[in-house]
Coordinates of C-alpha atoms in Angstrom, one line a residue:
X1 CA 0.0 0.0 0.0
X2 CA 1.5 3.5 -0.8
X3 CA 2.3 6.0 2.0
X4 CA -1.0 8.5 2.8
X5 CA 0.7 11.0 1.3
X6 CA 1.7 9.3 -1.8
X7 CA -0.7 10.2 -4.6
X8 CA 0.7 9.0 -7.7
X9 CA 3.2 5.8 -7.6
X10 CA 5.0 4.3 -10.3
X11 CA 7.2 1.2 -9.6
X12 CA 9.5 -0.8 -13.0
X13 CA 7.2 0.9 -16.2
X14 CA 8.5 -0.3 -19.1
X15 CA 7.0 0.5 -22.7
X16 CA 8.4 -0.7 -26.3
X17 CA 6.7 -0.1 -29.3
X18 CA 6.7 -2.0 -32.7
X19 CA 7.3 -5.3 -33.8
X20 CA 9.3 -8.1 -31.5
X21 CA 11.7 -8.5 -34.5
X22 CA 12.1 -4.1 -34.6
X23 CA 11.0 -3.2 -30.8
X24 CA 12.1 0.2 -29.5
X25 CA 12.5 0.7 -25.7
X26 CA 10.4 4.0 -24.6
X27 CA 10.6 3.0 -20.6
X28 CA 12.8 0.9 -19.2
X29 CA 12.1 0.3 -15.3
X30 CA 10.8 4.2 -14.5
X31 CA 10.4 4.4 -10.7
X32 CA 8.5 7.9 -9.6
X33 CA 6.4 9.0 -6.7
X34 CA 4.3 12.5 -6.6
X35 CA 3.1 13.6 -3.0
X36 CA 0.3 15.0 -1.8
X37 CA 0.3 19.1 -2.5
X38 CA 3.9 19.1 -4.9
X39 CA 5.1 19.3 -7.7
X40 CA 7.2 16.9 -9.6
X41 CA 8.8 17.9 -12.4
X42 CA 9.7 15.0 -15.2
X43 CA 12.5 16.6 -17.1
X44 CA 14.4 15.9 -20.1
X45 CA 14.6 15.6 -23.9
X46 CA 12.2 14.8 -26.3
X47 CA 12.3 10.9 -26.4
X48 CA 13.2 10.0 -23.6
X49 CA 9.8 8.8 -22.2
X50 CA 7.9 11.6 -20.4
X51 CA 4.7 11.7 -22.5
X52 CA 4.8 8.2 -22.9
X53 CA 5.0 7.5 -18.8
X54 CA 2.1 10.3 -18.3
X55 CA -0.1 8.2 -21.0
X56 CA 0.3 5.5 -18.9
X57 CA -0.1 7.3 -15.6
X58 CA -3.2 8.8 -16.8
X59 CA -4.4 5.3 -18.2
X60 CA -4.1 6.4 -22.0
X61 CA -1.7 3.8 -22.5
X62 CA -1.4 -0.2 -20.5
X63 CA 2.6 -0.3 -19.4
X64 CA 4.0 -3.7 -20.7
X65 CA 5.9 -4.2 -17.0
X66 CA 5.7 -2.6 -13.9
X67 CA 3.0 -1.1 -11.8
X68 CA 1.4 2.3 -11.4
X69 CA -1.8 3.9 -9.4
X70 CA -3.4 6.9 -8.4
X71 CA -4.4 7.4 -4.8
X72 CA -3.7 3.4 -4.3
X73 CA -6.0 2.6 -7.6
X74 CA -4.4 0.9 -10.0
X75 CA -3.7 2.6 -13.7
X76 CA -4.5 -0.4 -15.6
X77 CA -6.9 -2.7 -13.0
X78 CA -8.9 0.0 -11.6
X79 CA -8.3 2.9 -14.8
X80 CA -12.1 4.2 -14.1
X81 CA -11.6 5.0 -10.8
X82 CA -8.6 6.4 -11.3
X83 CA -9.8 8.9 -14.5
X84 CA -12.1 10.6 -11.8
X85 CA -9.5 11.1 -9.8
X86 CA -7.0 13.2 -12.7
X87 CA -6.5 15.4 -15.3
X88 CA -4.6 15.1 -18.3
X89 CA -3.3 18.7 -20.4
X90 CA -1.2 17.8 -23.3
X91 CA 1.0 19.5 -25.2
X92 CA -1.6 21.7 -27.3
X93 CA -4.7 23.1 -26.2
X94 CA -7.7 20.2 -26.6
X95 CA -10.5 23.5 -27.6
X96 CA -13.0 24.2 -30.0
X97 CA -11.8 27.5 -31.7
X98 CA -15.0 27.9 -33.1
X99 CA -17.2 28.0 -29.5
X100 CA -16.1 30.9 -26.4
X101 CA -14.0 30.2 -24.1
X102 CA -17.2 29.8 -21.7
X103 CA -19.0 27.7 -24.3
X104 CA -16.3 25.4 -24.1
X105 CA -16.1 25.3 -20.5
X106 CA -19.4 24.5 -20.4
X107 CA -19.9 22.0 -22.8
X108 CA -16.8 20.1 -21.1
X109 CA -18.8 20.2 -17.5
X110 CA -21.3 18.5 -19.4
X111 CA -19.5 16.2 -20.4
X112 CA -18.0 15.6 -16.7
X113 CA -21.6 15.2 -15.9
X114 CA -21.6 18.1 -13.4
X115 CA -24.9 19.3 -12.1
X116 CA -25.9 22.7 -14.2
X117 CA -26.0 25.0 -11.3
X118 CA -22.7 24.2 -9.6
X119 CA -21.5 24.0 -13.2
X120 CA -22.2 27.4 -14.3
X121 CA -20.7 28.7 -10.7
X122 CA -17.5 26.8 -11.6
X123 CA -17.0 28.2 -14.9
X124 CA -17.4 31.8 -13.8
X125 CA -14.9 30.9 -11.2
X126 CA -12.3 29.8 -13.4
X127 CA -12.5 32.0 -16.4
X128 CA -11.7 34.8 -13.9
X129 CA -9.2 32.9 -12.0
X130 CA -7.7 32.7 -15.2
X131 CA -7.8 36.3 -16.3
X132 CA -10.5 35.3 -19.8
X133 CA -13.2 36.7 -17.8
X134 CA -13.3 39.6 -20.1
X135 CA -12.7 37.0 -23.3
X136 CA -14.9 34.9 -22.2
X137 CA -18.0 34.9 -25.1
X138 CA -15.3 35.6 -28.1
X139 CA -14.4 32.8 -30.2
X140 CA -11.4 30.6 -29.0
X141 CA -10.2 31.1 -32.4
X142 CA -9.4 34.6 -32.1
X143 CA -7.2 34.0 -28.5
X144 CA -3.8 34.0 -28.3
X145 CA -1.8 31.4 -28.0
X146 CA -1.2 32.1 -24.3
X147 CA -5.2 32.3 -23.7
X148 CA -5.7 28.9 -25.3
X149 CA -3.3 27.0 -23.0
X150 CA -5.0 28.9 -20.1
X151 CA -8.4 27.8 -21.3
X152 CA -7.1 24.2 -21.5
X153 CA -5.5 24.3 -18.1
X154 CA -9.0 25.7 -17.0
X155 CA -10.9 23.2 -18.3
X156 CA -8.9 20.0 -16.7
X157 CA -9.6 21.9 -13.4
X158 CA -13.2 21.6 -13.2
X159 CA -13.7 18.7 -11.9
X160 CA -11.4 19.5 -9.2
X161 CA -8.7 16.5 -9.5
X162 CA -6.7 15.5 -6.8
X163 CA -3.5 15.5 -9.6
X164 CA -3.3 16.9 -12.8
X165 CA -0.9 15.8 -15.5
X166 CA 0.3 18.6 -17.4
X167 CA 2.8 16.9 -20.7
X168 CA 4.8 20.3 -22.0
X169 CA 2.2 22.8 -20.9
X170 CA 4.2 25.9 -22.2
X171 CA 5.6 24.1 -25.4
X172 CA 4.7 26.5 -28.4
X173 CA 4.7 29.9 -26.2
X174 CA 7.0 33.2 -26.2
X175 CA 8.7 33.9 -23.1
X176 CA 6.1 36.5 -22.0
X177 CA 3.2 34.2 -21.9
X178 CA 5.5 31.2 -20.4
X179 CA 6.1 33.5 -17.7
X180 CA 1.9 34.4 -17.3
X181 CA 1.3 30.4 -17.9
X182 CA 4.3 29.7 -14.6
X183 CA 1.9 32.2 -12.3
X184 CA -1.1 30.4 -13.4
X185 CA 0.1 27.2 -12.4
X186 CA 1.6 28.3 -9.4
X187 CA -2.2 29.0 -8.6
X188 CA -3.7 25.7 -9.2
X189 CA -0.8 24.5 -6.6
X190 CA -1.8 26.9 -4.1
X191 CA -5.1 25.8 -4.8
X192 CA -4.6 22.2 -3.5
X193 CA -4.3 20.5 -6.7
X194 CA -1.0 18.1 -7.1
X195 CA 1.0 18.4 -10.6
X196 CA 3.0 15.9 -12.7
X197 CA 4.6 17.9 -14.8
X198 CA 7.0 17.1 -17.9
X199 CA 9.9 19.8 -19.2
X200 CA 12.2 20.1 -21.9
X201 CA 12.5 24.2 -20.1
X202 CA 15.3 23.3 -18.0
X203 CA 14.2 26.8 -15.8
X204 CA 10.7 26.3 -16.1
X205 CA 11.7 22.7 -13.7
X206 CA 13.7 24.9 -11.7
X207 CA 10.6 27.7 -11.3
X208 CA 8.1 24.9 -10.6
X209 CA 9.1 22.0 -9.2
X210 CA 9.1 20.8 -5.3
X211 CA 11.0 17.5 -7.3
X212 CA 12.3 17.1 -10.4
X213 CA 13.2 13.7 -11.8
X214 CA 15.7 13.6 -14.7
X215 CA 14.9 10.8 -17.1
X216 CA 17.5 9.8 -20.1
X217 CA 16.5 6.9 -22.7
X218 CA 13.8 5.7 -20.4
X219 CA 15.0 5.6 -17.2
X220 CA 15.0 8.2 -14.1
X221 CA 18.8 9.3 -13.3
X222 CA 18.0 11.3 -10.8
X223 CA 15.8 13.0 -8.8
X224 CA 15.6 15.4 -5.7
X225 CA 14.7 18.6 -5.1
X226 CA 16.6 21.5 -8.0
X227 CA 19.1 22.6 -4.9
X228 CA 19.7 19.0 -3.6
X229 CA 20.1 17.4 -7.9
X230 CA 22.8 21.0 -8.2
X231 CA 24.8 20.1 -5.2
X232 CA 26.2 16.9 -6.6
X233 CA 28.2 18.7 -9.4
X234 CA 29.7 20.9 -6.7
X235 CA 30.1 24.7 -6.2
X236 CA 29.9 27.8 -8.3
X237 CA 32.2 28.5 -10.8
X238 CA 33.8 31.5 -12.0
X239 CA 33.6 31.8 -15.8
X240 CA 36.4 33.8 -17.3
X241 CA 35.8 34.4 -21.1
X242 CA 38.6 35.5 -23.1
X243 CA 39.1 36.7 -27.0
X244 CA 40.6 33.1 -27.9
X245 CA 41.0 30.1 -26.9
X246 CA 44.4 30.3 -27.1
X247 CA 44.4 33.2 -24.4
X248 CA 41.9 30.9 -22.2
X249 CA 44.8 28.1 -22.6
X250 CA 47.4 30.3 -22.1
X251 CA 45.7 31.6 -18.5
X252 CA 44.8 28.0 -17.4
X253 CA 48.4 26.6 -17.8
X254 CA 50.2 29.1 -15.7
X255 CA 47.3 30.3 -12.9
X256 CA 46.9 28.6 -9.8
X257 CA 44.2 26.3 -10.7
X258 CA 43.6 23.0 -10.2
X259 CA 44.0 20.1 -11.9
X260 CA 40.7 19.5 -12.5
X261 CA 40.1 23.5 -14.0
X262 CA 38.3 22.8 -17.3
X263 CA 38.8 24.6 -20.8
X264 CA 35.8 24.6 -23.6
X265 CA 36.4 27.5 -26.4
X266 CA 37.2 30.6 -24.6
X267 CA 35.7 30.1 -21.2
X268 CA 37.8 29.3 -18.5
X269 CA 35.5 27.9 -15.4
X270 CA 37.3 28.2 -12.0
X271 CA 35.5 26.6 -8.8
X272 CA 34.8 29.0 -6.0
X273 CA 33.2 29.1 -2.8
X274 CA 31.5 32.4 -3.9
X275 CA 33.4 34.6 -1.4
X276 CA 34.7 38.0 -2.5
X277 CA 38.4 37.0 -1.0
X278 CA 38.4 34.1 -3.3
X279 CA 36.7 35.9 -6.3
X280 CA 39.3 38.5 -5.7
X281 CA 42.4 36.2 -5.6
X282 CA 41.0 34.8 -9.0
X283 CA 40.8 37.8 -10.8
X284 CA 44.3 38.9 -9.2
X285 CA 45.9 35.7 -10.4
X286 CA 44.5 36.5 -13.6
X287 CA 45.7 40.3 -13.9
X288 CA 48.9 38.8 -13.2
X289 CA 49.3 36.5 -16.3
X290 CA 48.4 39.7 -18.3
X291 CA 45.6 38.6 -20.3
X292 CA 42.5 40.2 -19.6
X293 CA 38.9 38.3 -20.0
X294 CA 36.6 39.7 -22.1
X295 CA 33.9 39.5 -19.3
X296 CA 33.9 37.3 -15.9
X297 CA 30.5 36.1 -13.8
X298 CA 29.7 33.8 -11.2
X299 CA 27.9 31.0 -12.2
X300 CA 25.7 28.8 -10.2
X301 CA 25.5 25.1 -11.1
X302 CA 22.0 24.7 -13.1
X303 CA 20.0 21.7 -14.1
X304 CA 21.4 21.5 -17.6
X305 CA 24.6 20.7 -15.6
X306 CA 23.8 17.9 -13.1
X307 CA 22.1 16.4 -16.5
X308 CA 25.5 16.4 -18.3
X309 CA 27.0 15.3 -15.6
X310 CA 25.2 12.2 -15.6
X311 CA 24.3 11.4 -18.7
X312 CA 28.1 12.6 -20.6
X313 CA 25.2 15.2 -22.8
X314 CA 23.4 18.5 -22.7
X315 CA 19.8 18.2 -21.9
X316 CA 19.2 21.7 -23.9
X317 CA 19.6 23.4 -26.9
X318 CA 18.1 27.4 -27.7
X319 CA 14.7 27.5 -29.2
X320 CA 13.7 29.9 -31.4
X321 CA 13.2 32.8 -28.7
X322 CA 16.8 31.7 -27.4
X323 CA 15.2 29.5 -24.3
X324 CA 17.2 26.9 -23.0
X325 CA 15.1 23.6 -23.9
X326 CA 15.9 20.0 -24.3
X327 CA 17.6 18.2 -27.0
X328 CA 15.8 18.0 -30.1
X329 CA 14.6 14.3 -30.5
X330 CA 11.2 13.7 -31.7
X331 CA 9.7 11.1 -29.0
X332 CA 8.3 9.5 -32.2
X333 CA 7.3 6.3 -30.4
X334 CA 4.6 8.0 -28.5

């Protein structure tokens, strides 16, 4: 039996798709747990098995191994029960652009068999909760694309789950309304609802997220909280970038660095503690050897680092508005 405060649970999933002569691994032995009132983030790049674990978590999809439930229902044995228990929000909004946002609020209480009164109550609630009050009898068609994910996220919260599954729930939006989409569904948290969440926005798991679990070729390599998964690749570093990489190689063999004091282009990355005395002493050594940087910060460790360090590759790349994202594989299996 799971913990009372375990809601979702997730113990050896393992997925293939096609034939037993051409089979390709999507999950292979994905462990997860989401408590009662987080978040849990499931980050990393496109095919590695996030929208294919949240199809089976939100009984879409039968595992071929392994178990999973909901609030100690089983996904597969009990999928019924569990359905009335979630919500699923994929990747683009599920509306009708030709009804209002309140027409297709309404029509999907209907179909959730909610009683008329209480139905109409909750729709007013949400569309202002969601800022499409004043949107609320134009056509979904004319929204933005911003207003349409809101809708969407609106709509899976009418029934009032106990956990919501939300697979990419920013993919497709400019930074702006990524930003407005983060403070919405920091609401729903502090509403009481629980999220599973998948990421390829490497800062949009570390804005969220009480957990985040890093999954690479279908399997979890890590998970913990963002501070506890950026301890384990150490301290800052200070990031000295020069004109060349010859002047970064020419500064890193005769500095006091150690041995382990790593080179990539023109970026010279020194561990610190973050004080100003060792800071200073840093950029003092550096003086000395008469080269001067081009420009010099402090860098944190972020996510995109613990994920190289532990699967030897970037988990991001720039999309098109220069956000850090997840390497571009097409989870074509799903």
């Amino acid at each position: 039996m799971p913990a009372p405060d375990v809601l979702v649970r997730a113990e050896g999933l393992r997925k293939s798709y096609g034939s037993a002569r051409r089979s390709v691994r999507v999950l292979d032995g994905v462990d997860l747990t989401l408590h009662r009132g987080e978040v849990l983030a499931l980050l990393g790049p496109n095919g590695a098995g996030k929208t294919t674990t949240v199809r089976i978590l939100a009984t879409l999809l039968r595992p071929d191994g392994g178990t999973a439930g909901v609030a100690g229902h089983d996904v597969v044995h009990d999928a019924a029960r569990v359905r009335g228990l979630i919500s699923l929000t994929g990747q683009y909004a599920a509306v009708d652009e030709k009804q209002s946002g309140r027409e297709n609020l309404t029509m999907m209480g209907r179909l959730a068999h909610l009683p008329r009164r209480s139905a109409r109550a909750r729709v007013d609630s949400l569309l202002d909760a969601f800022d499409l009050a004043a949107a609320a009898d134009r056509r979904v068609g004319t929204y933005s694309g911003g207003m349409r994910r809101r809708l969407d996220l609106a709509a899976g919260l009418l029934t009032r789950p106990q956990v919501m599954f939300l697979d990419e729930p920013t993919t497709g939006l400019d930074p702006r309304s990524r930003q407005t989409m983060w403070e919405v569904i920091r609401g729903v948290v502090a509403d009481g609802t629980s999220l599973f969440l998948t990421t390829q926005y490497l800062e949009e798991a570390d804005q969220l997220a009480d957990r985040v679990a890093l999954i690479d070729d279908g399997r979890v390599v890590a998970e913990g909280s963002p501070s506890e998964l950026k301890r384990r690749v150490g301290d800052a570093s200070i990031e000295l970038t020069f004109a060349s990489v010859a002047e970064a190689a020419s500064v890193g063999s005769v500095g006091p660095w150690p041995e382990a004091l790593g080179v990539t282009s023109a970026t010279l990355r020194v561990p610190t503690d973050g004080s100003v005395e060792h800071v200073r002493d840093v950029l003092a050594a550096v003086a000395a050897t008469g080269v001067e940087p081009v420009r010099w910060e402090v860098r944190e460790p972020t996510l995109d680092d613990v994920f190289l360090t532990l699967t030897g590759h970037a988990a991001r790349t720039r999309d098109r508005d220069g956000v850090a994202t997840a390497t571009d594989h097409e989870e074509t299996a799903a």
